[in-house]
Tab-separated table of N, CA, C and O in Angstrom:
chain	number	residue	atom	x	y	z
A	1	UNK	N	-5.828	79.100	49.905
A	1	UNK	CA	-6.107	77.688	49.667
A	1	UNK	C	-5.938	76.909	50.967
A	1	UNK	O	-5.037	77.219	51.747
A	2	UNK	N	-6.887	75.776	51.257
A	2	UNK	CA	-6.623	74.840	52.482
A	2	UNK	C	-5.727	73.866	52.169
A	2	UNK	O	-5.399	73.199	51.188
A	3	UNK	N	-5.335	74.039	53.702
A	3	UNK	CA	-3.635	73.042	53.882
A	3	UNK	C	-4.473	71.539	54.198
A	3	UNK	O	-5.641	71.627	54.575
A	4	UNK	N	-3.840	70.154	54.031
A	4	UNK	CA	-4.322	69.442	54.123
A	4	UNK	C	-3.511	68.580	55.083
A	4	UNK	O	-2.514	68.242	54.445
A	5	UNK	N	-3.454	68.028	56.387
A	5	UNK	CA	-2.248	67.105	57.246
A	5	UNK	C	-2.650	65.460	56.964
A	5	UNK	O	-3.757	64.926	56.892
A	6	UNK	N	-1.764	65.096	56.883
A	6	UNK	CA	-1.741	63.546	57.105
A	6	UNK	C	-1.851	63.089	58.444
A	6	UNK	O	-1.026	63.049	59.356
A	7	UNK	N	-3.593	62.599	58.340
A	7	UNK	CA	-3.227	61.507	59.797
A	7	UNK	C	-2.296	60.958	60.466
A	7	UNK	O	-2.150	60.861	61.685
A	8	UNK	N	-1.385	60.439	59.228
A	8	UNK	CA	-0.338	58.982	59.827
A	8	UNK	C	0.901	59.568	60.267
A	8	UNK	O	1.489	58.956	61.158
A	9	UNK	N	1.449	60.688	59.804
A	9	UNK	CA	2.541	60.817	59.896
A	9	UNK	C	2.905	62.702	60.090
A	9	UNK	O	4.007	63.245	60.171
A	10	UNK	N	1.790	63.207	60.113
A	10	UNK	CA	1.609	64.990	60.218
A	10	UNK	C	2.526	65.867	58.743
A	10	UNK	O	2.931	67.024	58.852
A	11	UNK	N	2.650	65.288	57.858
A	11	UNK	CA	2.734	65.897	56.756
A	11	UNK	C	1.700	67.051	56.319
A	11	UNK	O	0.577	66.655	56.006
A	12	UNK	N	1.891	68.104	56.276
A	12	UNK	CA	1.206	69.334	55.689
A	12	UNK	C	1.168	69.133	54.026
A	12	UNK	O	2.229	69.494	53.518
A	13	UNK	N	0.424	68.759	53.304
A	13	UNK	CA	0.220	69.510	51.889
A	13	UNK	C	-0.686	70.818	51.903
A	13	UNK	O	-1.803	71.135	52.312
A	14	UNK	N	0.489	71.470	51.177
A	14	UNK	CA	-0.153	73.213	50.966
A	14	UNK	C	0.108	73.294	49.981
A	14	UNK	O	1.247	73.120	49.547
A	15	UNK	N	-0.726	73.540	49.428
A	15	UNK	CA	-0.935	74.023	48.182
A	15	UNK	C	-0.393	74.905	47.634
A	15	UNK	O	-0.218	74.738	46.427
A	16	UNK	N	0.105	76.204	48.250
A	16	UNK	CA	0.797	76.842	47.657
A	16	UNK	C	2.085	76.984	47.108
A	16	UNK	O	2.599	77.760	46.302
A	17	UNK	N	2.640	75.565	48.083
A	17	UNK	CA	3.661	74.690	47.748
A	17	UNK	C	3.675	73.650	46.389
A	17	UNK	O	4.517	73.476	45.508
A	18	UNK	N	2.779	73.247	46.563
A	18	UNK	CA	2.690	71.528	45.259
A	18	UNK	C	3.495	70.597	46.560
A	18	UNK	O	3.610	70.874	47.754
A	19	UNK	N	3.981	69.395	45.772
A	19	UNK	CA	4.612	68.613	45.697
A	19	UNK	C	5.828	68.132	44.984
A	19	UNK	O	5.731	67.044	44.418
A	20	UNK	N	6.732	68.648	44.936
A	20	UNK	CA	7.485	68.707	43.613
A	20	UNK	C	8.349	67.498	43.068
A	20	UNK	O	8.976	67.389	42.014
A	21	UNK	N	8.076	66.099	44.765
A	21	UNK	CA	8.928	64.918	44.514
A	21	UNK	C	7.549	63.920	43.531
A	21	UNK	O	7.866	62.784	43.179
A	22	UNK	N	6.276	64.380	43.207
A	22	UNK	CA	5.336	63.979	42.511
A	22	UNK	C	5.559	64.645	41.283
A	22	UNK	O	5.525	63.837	40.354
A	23	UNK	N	5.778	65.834	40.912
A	23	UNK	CA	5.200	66.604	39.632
A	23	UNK	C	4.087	67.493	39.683
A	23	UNK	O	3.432	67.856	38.706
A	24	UNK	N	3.820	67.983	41.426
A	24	UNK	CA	3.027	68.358	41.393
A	24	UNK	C	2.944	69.979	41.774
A	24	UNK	O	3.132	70.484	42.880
A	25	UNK	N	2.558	70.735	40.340
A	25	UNK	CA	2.698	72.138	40.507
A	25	UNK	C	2.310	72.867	42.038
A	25	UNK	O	1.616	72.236	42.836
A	26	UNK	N	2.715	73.964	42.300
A	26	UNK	CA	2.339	75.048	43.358
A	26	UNK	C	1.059	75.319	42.629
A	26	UNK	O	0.733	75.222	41.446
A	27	UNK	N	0.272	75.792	44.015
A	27	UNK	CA	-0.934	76.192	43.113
A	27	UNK	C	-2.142	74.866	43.034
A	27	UNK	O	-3.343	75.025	42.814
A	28	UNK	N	-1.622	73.899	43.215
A	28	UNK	CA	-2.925	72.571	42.900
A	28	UNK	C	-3.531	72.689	43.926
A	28	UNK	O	-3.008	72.640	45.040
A	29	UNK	N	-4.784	72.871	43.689
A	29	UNK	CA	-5.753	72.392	45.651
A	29	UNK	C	-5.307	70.843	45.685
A	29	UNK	O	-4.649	70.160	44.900
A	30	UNK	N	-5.832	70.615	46.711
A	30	UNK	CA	-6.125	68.850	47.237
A	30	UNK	C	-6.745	68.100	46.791
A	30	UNK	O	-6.747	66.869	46.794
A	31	UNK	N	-7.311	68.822	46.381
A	31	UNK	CA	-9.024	68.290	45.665
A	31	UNK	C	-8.252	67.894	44.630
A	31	UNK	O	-8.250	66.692	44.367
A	32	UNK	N	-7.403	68.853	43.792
A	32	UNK	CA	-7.164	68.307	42.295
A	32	UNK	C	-5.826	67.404	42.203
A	32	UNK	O	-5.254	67.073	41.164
A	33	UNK	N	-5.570	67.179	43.123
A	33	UNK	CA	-4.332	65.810	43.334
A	33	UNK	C	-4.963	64.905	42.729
A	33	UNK	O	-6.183	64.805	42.855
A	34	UNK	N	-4.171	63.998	41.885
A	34	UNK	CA	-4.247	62.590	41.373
A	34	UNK	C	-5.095	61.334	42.229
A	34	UNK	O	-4.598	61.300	43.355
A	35	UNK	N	-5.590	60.863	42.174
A	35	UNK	CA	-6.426	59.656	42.561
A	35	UNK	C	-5.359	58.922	43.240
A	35	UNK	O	-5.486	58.509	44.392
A	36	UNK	N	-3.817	58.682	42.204
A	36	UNK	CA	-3.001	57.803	43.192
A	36	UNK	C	-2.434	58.185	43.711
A	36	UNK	O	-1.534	57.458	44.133
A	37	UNK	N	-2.442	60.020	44.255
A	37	UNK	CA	-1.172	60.243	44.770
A	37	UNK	C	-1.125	59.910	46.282
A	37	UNK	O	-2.052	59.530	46.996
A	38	UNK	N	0.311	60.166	46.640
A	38	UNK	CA	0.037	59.492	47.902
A	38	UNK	C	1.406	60.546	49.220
A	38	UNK	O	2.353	61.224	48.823
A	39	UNK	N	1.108	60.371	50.341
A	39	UNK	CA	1.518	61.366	51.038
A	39	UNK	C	3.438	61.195	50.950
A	39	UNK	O	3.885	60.114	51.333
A	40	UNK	N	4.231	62.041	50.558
A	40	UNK	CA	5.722	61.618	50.368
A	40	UNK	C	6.353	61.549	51.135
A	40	UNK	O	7.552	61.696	50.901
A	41	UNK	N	5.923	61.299	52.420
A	41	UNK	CA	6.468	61.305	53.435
A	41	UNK	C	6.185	59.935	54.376
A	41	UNK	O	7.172	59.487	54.959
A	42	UNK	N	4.976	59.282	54.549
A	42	UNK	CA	4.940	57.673	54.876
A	42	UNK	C	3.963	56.611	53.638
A	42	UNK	O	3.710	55.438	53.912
A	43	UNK	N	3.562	57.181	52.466
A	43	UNK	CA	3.088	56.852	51.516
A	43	UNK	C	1.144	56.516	51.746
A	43	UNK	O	0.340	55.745	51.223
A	44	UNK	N	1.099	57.251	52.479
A	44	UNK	CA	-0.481	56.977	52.579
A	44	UNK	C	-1.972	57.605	51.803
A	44	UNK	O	-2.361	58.648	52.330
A	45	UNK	N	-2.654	57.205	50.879
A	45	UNK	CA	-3.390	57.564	50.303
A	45	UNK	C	-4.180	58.884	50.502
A	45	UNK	O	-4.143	58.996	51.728
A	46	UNK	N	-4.852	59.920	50.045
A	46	UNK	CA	-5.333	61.057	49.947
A	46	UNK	C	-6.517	61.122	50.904
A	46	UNK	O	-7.134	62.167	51.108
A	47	UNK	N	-6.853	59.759	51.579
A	47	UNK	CA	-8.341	59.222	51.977
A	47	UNK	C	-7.865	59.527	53.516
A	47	UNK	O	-8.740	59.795	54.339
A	48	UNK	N	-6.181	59.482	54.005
A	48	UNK	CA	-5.561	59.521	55.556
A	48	UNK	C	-5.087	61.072	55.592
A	48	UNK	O	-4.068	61.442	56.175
A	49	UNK	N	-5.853	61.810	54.982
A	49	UNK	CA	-5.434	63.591	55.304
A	49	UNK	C	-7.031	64.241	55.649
A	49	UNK	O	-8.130	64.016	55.143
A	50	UNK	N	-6.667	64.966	56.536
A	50	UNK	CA	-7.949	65.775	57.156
A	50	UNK	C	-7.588	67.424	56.955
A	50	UNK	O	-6.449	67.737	57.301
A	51	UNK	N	-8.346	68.364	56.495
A	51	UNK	CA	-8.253	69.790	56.343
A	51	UNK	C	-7.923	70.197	57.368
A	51	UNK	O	-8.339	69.622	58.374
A	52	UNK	N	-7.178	71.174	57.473
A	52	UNK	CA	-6.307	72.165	58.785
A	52	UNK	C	-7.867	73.159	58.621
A	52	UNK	O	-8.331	73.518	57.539
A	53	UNK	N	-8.377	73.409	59.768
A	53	UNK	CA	-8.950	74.433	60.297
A	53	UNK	C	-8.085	75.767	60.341
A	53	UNK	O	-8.556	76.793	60.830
């Protein structure tokens, strides 16, 4: 699965991780994150992360 970084602040979401301060299982792509979720680390929307090559 692709890792996803936050522009603002270099937060990695990986998927194989989740999110777990959201509710968000291991296993979710990026894609299937919530509309509001937002990065837990400087709070920035799903729209300020670019795919890790």
């Amino acid at each position: 699965m692709e890792k996803w970084e936050c522009d603002v602040c270099g937060y990695v979401y990986d998927p194989a991780v989740g999110d777990s301060s959201a509710g968000i299982a291991p296993g979710t792509p990026f894609e299937d994150l919530p509309d509001d979720w937002v990065c837990p680390d400087c709070g920035v929307g799903k729209d300020q992360f670019s795919k890790l090559e």
